[in-house]
Amino acid sequence: MTNTLFDALVAPHAGSDATFLECDDGTTVSRGAFVRRVAQLAHVLAASGVAPGDRVLVQASKHPDTLALYGAALQAGAVHLPLNTAYTGAELRHFAEDARPRVMVCDETARGAVAPLAEAVGARLLTLGSAGGGGTLAEAADGAPDRFRTVPRGPDDLAALLYTSGTTGRSKGAMLSHRNLLQNARALTDLWEITDRDRLIHALPIFHTHGLFVAINTALLAGARVRLMRAFDAEAVLAELPRSTLLMGVPTYYTRLLDEPALTRERCAAIRLFVSGSAPLLAETHAAFERRTGHRILERYGMTETNMIASNPLHGERIAGTVGFALPGTEVVVTDPGTGAPLPAGEIGMIEVRGDGVFRGYLNLPDKTREELRETGFFVTGDLGALDAEGRLRIVGRQKDLIITGGLNVYPREVEDAIDAAPGVRESAVFGVPDPDFGESVVAAVVAEADAALDLDAVAETVAASLARFKRPRRYVVLDALPRNAMGKVQKAALRAEHGG
């Protein structure tokens, strides 16, 4: 029996001298060296009592060892559980108590804070130096053999556990199988034509689907080179563009690049593909980026529970405001939220998805799993959208963000598009707040363009020209910036809490 994901992503690179990782400090890691480091870390996990199916919780800074730890968990037959380093102790406690990991890994600097929790849940605590090198895990791995007998795992065995962002309550652990991750990586590698001739600028975090399972899995599968950045820095990215072919990012990356005068067509001449995801890309950003660089950003759509669902085409028209077509092997339907019945093209409803990328369910939450994962295999995403006659998908927002005012539905994305078209507006977020007469009232948070004098009366006039009265915001709030999570998604729950009065 083989190890489905490890055998496809990591094992083929054993013995290769080709460069895999290029780091901020100028050091490089070859593919063969990466495989050997994975084996050394797998030995440490096994020696720490990790058995097939055990969880390995990782809350550590981004560097080659943290990345190799993902491969080590796979090779040892474990379930990789990466977490945002920004999570507080209370949040970490929820994850640890829910997942019950065999091993917890944190930065050496966080050892004192994490040790009591590890002891409380019965986990072995190992540490990594925040800049790579040092820490109990790294030091033990340095002396371990660089070959490890891979633990067999099949397509339906769990490979990873990712917690949702928790915007509608406590975070839930999405169980992802070897099949889920491998089939999605294969579909994206083929669709975006990623090969060993590509060099990817990787500035994303590696605790999330986008940075780990989209960017790294496809790079491993295709044999692409990765410029591994600890974090996004516009100047550093600009310096890497002339010798790179791919950039995967969130919309914030592209707006920040547009603020840099050095972003030109000439600087982007070597790039063949810019990808954006994790949050909606404004149509204005899409258009401005094309004017400056000659490139149309490829927007795609995915979720923690499903991996990637849809993508605009590599070859063909990429329409701003849409996320393209369902990936090969993935079915997307739009249904009536009340009945679950399929809706005709053009009508807005609930987006549901079925395919090899759809997760196995929520850890320890069988009722929630049954509620959102139908017996037919379709996952109810919670996103509202519409399919056009060609099968192209447009997303209008989360169902929880739908505003019902006076019995009428208002889709925030439609209102945001109208606001964003107004002079002086950089971006906006529309949300509902309680209203004694209408049930909910439409409120808009608006961020002005840099150095722009924002005229809210002019904004309201622009909106009035394109939207019915019931859709128009009854109140505008001007902010310096919209509240976002680590992946750039606007936190509307925070806006409602702050401005709901």
XYZ file of C-alpha atoms in Angstrom:
501
model
C 0.000 0.000 0.000
C 1.281 3.461 -0.847
C 1.037 6.831 0.868
C -1.199 8.666 -1.596
C -0.197 12.290 -1.078
C 3.412 11.847 0.026
C 4.192 9.557 -2.896
C 2.826 12.101 -5.368
C 4.204 15.319 -3.884
C 7.443 14.586 -2.019
C 8.886 11.163 -2.836
C 9.540 11.877 -6.552
C 12.109 14.546 -5.631
C 14.471 12.278 -3.678
C 17.990 12.612 -5.052
C 17.225 15.730 -7.099
C 19.765 18.542 -6.982
C 17.330 21.021 -8.545
C 16.544 24.037 -6.385
C 13.205 23.947 -4.625
C 13.251 26.818 -2.113
C 14.973 30.194 -2.299
C 14.795 32.016 1.033
C 14.951 35.623 2.235
C 18.471 35.215 3.592
C 19.796 34.035 0.240
C 20.030 30.348 1.174
C 18.547 27.673 -1.051
C 17.158 24.198 -0.420
C 17.357 21.577 -3.162
C 14.540 19.135 -3.768
C 16.631 16.243 -2.547
C 17.660 18.133 0.596
C 13.998 18.916 1.286
C 13.076 15.235 1.049
C 15.908 14.336 3.418
C 14.824 16.994 5.920
C 11.257 15.709 5.734
C 12.567 12.248 6.667
C 14.558 13.603 9.618
C 11.521 15.421 10.960
C 9.361 12.320 10.429
C 11.791 10.362 12.646
C 11.306 12.921 15.419
C 7.522 12.740 15.101
C 7.586 8.935 15.255
C 9.937 9.007 18.250
C 7.480 11.385 19.939
C 4.742 8.776 19.718
C 2.990 9.913 16.547
C 1.020 7.012 15.058
C -1.044 6.878 11.849
C -4.018 9.222 12.117
C -2.609 11.252 15.013
C -2.796 15.022 14.754
C 0.339 17.183 14.616
C -0.595 20.735 15.573
C 1.766 23.408 14.214
C 1.696 27.069 15.218
C 5.084 28.240 14.032
C 6.681 30.883 11.841
C 7.119 30.353 8.116
C 10.495 28.923 7.073
C 11.764 25.757 5.328
C 11.524 23.523 8.411
C 7.891 24.502 8.972
C 7.190 23.562 5.391
C 9.133 20.302 5.679
C 7.092 19.487 8.790
C 4.009 19.250 6.567
C 5.786 16.627 4.463
C 6.982 14.861 7.609
C 3.468 14.572 8.986
C 2.362 13.017 5.703
C 5.288 10.581 5.625
C 4.649 9.542 9.238
C 0.977 8.899 8.430
C -0.190 11.765 10.642
C -2.735 14.533 10.113
C -1.206 17.985 9.631
C -2.933 20.769 11.585
C -1.435 24.203 10.793
C -2.563 27.273 12.740
C -2.195 31.016 12.369
C 0.605 32.308 14.587
C -1.629 35.286 15.466
C -4.128 33.105 17.339
C -4.349 33.902 21.032
C -3.926 31.442 23.856
C -7.696 31.118 24.240
C -8.102 30.317 20.547
C -5.227 27.840 20.635
C -6.855 26.120 23.598
C -10.041 25.544 21.589
C -8.096 23.941 18.718
C -5.970 21.772 20.998
C -8.885 20.572 23.108
C -10.951 19.802 20.001
C -8.226 18.096 17.940
C -6.348 16.382 20.813
C -2.995 16.371 18.973
C -0.261 13.870 19.783
C 2.378 16.541 19.158
C 2.241 20.332 19.299
C 4.906 22.443 17.577
C 5.438 26.135 18.294
C 8.153 28.746 17.966
C 10.854 28.450 20.614
C 9.873 31.911 21.870
C 6.317 30.697 22.587
C 7.363 27.602 24.553
C 6.534 29.068 27.978
C 3.031 30.069 26.935
C 2.175 26.852 25.070
C 3.729 24.259 27.417
C 0.888 24.239 30.018
C -1.705 23.688 27.282
C 0.289 20.878 25.697
C 0.533 19.179 29.070
C -3.202 19.661 29.678
C -4.180 17.909 26.428
C -1.501 15.216 26.730
C 0.584 16.391 23.771
C 4.348 16.301 23.387
C 5.637 19.853 22.853
C 8.387 20.457 20.287
C 9.775 23.799 19.174
C 11.292 25.463 16.126
C 13.485 28.536 15.994
C 11.415 31.378 14.539
C 14.088 32.114 11.926
C 14.832 28.462 11.145
C 17.392 26.427 13.050
C 17.269 25.859 16.791
C 14.446 24.542 18.911
C 13.931 21.041 20.226
C 12.364 19.695 17.027
C 15.050 21.074 14.719
C 17.891 19.972 16.992
C 16.526 16.437 17.287
C 16.028 16.293 13.509
C 19.627 17.380 12.884
C 20.837 14.124 14.410
C 18.188 11.842 12.894
C 18.632 9.596 9.836
C 17.719 11.210 6.526
C 15.693 8.230 5.335
C 12.356 7.179 6.811
C 10.120 4.228 5.981
C 6.964 5.901 4.725
C 3.797 4.938 6.579
C 1.101 3.635 4.171
C -1.976 5.859 3.831
C -4.797 5.514 1.340
C -6.820 8.069 -0.637
C -9.581 8.295 1.976
C -7.294 8.587 5.004
C -7.044 12.039 6.545
C -4.066 14.161 5.524
C -4.914 17.502 7.107
C -7.219 19.225 9.522
C -7.922 22.893 8.823
C -10.044 25.055 11.070
C -12.506 27.448 9.487
C -12.232 31.139 10.218
C -15.037 31.001 12.755
C -16.952 34.006 11.426
C -20.267 32.332 12.288
C -19.281 30.903 15.657
C -16.482 28.737 16.981
C -14.033 27.471 14.380
C -14.775 23.998 13.027
C -12.136 21.464 12.028
C -12.519 20.481 8.366
C -11.169 16.966 7.763
C -9.307 16.744 4.442
C -8.247 13.445 2.915
C -5.270 12.507 0.753
C -7.661 12.276 -2.201
C -9.108 15.750 -1.489
C -5.707 17.429 -1.595
C -4.126 15.436 -4.401
C -6.985 15.677 -6.876
C -7.263 19.414 -6.325
C -3.523 19.900 -6.824
C -3.643 17.874 -10.038
C -6.601 19.837 -11.380
C -4.952 23.204 -10.701
C -1.553 22.143 -12.022
C -3.149 21.061 -15.274
C -5.520 24.015 -15.528
C -2.833 26.648 -14.886
C -0.172 24.656 -16.797
C 2.340 24.778 -13.930
C 5.624 23.028 -14.803
C 9.190 22.670 -13.588
C 10.043 25.779 -15.623
C 7.970 27.965 -13.285
C 9.275 30.060 -10.411
C 6.578 30.961 -7.873
C 6.748 34.016 -5.620
C 5.332 32.659 -2.361
C 4.417 35.402 0.118
C 1.279 33.722 1.501
C 1.026 32.157 4.968
C 1.306 28.372 5.088
C -1.437 27.739 7.639
C -4.182 28.155 5.041
C -5.551 26.348 1.966
C -4.242 29.008 -0.438
C -0.638 29.167 0.728
C -0.153 25.482 1.525
C -2.487 23.348 -0.555
C -2.788 25.544 -3.640
C 0.659 27.110 -3.872
C 2.958 24.496 -2.315
C 1.115 21.352 -3.413
C 1.063 22.468 -7.045
C 4.730 23.513 -6.892
C 5.691 20.108 -5.480
C 3.549 18.229 -7.968
C 4.953 20.144 -10.946
C 8.527 20.490 -9.710
C 8.369 24.298 -9.747
C 10.880 26.505 -7.943
C 9.594 28.564 -5.002
C 10.842 31.940 -3.797
C 9.782 31.524 -0.171
C 9.091 34.864 1.529
C 8.347 35.043 5.239
C 5.654 37.634 4.531
C 4.399 39.912 1.795
C 6.533 42.955 1.114
C 5.710 44.976 -1.996
C 9.286 46.078 -2.671
C 10.603 42.536 -2.255
C 7.940 41.148 -4.588
C 8.724 43.801 -7.185
C 12.388 42.795 -7.048
C 11.466 39.155 -7.721
C 9.042 39.740 -10.599
C 11.637 39.898 -13.416
C 12.976 36.411 -12.588
C 9.668 34.734 -11.736
C 6.707 33.348 -13.670
C 3.944 33.023 -11.049
C 2.513 35.072 -8.198
C -0.329 33.764 -6.057
C -1.843 36.297 -3.706
C -4.849 37.872 -2.073
C -6.436 41.114 -3.356
C -4.496 43.190 -0.815
C -1.229 42.159 -2.489
C -2.394 43.594 -5.793
C -3.690 46.871 -4.356
C -0.375 47.354 -2.548
C 1.593 46.597 -5.702
C -0.484 49.177 -7.551
C 0.656 51.757 -4.992
C 4.254 51.187 -6.165
C 5.420 53.319 -9.123
C 7.917 50.565 -10.006
C 5.074 48.247 -11.053
C 5.310 48.403 -14.857
C 4.758 46.234 -17.910
C 8.503 45.825 -18.264
C 8.927 44.582 -14.697
C 6.169 42.011 -15.209
C 7.403 40.795 -18.588
C 8.568 37.399 -17.283
C 5.391 36.659 -15.331
C 2.929 34.415 -17.131
C 0.218 34.272 -14.446
C -1.026 36.368 -11.537
C -3.568 34.494 -9.366
C -5.868 36.034 -6.760
C -8.121 34.345 -4.239
C -9.275 34.051 -0.598
C -11.328 37.255 -0.913
C -13.187 39.075 -3.726
C -11.072 41.135 -6.106
C -12.514 44.540 -6.879
C -13.294 45.159 -10.545
C -11.379 48.443 -10.268
C -8.282 46.601 -9.046
C -8.635 44.139 -11.897
C -8.835 46.938 -14.464
C -6.104 49.080 -12.911
C -3.706 46.145 -12.780
C -4.288 45.346 -16.438
C -3.681 48.970 -17.437
C -0.396 49.069 -15.532
C 1.001 45.631 -16.359
C -0.853 44.265 -19.358
C -1.877 41.256 -17.238
C -5.429 40.231 -16.346
C -5.384 38.714 -12.876
C -6.826 35.190 -12.741
C -9.394 35.004 -9.968
C -10.404 31.653 -8.511
C -12.779 30.478 -5.770
C -12.365 27.983 -2.984
C -13.106 27.218 0.652
C -11.444 25.461 3.553
C -13.928 22.594 3.212
C -13.655 22.161 -0.538
C -10.199 23.277 -1.665
C -10.565 25.115 -4.985
C -13.988 25.022 -6.625
C -13.773 27.243 -9.693
C -11.240 29.214 -11.693
C -11.172 31.680 -14.521
C -9.462 30.153 -17.559
C -5.749 30.356 -18.263
C -6.592 30.681 -21.957
C -9.782 32.581 -22.578
C -11.722 35.509 -21.211
C -11.303 36.395 -17.535
C -14.259 38.509 -16.535
C -13.845 40.803 -13.537
C -16.360 40.035 -10.804
C -16.598 36.344 -11.667
C -14.612 33.331 -10.494
C -14.881 31.384 -13.726
C -15.894 27.782 -14.247
C -16.014 24.687 -12.046
C -12.732 22.782 -11.948
C -12.554 19.475 -13.839
C -14.071 16.764 -11.659
C -16.063 19.313 -9.647
C -19.791 19.974 -9.938
C -21.300 23.336 -8.983
C -25.028 23.965 -8.705
C -27.012 26.973 -7.494
C -30.063 26.065 -5.438
C -33.008 27.646 -3.701
C -31.805 28.207 -0.098
C -35.178 27.165 1.262
C -35.901 24.032 -0.743
C -32.536 22.951 -2.170
C -34.054 22.801 -5.660
C -31.722 23.772 -8.545
C -32.261 27.264 -9.953
C -32.053 28.269 -13.619
C -29.112 30.216 -15.023
C -28.965 33.823 -13.884
C -30.901 33.371 -10.639
C -29.164 33.984 -7.312
C -29.153 31.151 -4.813
C -27.017 28.918 -2.646
C -23.785 27.604 -4.154
C -23.351 23.863 -3.634
C -20.367 21.800 -4.739
C -19.578 18.112 -5.175
C -16.326 16.413 -6.180
C -13.083 14.832 -5.023
C -12.000 18.071 -3.344
C -14.906 18.153 -0.892
C -13.898 17.381 2.689
C -14.875 14.375 4.811
C -16.781 16.380 7.427
C -16.222 18.418 10.584
C -14.194 16.905 13.415
C -16.378 15.949 16.396
C -19.448 17.607 14.823
C -21.567 14.924 13.131
C -24.755 17.006 13.278
C -23.069 20.012 11.654
C -21.577 17.703 9.035
C -24.999 16.262 8.167
C -26.429 19.790 8.021
C -23.907 21.075 5.468
C -22.873 17.898 3.609
C -25.847 16.366 1.814
C -26.267 12.613 1.339
C -25.849 13.268 -2.388
C -22.300 14.463 -1.705
C -23.044 18.140 -2.314
C -21.594 20.579 0.216
C -23.725 23.602 1.057
C -21.130 26.384 0.939
C -23.077 29.198 2.581
C -22.141 31.429 -0.372
C -24.752 33.004 -2.594
C -24.138 33.269 -6.325
C -25.405 32.697 -9.830
C -24.318 30.692 -12.862
C -24.628 32.193 -16.322
C -25.714 30.215 -19.378
C -22.095 29.186 -20.057
C -21.548 27.919 -16.515
C -19.492 30.883 -15.313
C -19.930 31.524 -11.594
C -20.520 34.895 -9.949
C -20.534 35.239 -6.166
C -22.687 37.869 -4.492
C -21.789 37.179 -0.845
C -22.273 34.927 2.130
C -25.794 33.891 3.067
C -25.147 35.177 6.586
C -24.337 38.584 5.068
C -27.595 38.740 3.098
C -29.571 41.795 4.224
C -33.369 41.519 4.398
C -34.857 44.994 4.669
C -38.604 45.466 4.573
C -38.926 41.870 3.364
C -36.670 42.486 0.363
C -33.278 40.845 -0.248
C -30.190 43.014 -0.615
C -26.972 41.358 -1.767
C -23.986 43.283 -0.346
C -21.712 42.619 -3.330
C -24.109 44.427 -5.692
C -24.190 47.492 -3.442
C -20.415 47.397 -2.922
C -19.851 47.358 -6.670
C -21.999 50.478 -7.027
C -20.192 52.277 -4.194
C -16.750 51.314 -5.454
C -17.556 52.920 -8.808
C -17.972 56.329 -7.129
C -15.156 58.895 -7.365
C -12.698 58.817 -4.481
C -13.728 55.391 -3.160
C -11.003 52.767 -2.752
C -13.195 49.994 -1.375
C -16.312 49.377 0.662
C -18.118 46.807 2.767
C -21.903 46.683 3.044
C -23.645 45.039 5.984
C -26.981 44.957 7.751
C -27.786 46.231 11.229
C -31.008 45.845 13.229
C -33.769 48.327 12.368
C -37.077 48.590 14.281
C -39.119 49.378 11.154
C -37.466 47.397 8.366
C -35.907 44.523 10.310
C -32.492 45.424 8.943
C -30.971 48.612 7.615
C -28.237 48.808 4.967
C -24.977 50.369 6.183
C -21.802 50.918 4.154
C -18.252 51.248 5.440
C -16.173 53.191 2.923
C -12.413 53.636 2.541
C -11.223 56.616 0.494
C -8.507 56.553 -2.127
C -5.163 57.794 -0.847
C -5.171 61.601 -0.493
C -8.724 61.782 -1.866
C -11.365 64.057 -0.364
C -14.360 61.775 -0.098
C -17.720 63.403 -0.888
C -20.370 61.101 0.578
C -23.170 63.019 -1.177
C -21.476 62.268 -4.503
C -21.119 58.626 -3.492
C -24.821 58.444 -2.644
C -25.705 60.006 -6.008
C -23.613 57.441 -7.858
C -25.312 54.617 -5.973
C -28.771 56.088 -6.569
C -28.165 56.092 -10.309
C -27.790 52.311 -10.438
C -29.687 50.807 -7.497
C -33.280 50.705 -6.330
C -34.011 52.766 -3.239
C -34.341 49.777 -0.885
C -30.783 48.666 -1.752
C -29.136 52.000 -1.038
C -27.230 52.425 2.233
C -29.099 54.453 4.795
C -25.831 55.275 6.533
C -22.182 55.575 5.469
C -19.209 55.110 7.792
C -15.799 56.338 6.634
C -12.879 54.178 7.808
C -9.131 54.289 7.311
C -9.192 50.561 6.496
C -11.632 47.645 6.535
C -11.092 45.002 9.225
C -9.642 41.852 7.628
C -8.404 38.450 8.684
C -4.985 37.047 7.792
C -6.147 36.029 4.303
C -7.624 39.418 3.454
C -11.307 38.604 3.991
C -13.346 41.518 5.317
C -14.705 40.778 8.793
C -18.304 41.937 8.516
C -19.168 40.550 11.928
C -16.708 43.057 13.396
C -18.297 45.858 11.368
C -21.767 44.908 12.549
C -20.596 44.792 16.169
C -18.829 48.161 15.901
C -21.392 50.077 13.856
C -24.659 48.326 14.592
C -25.983 51.026 16.872
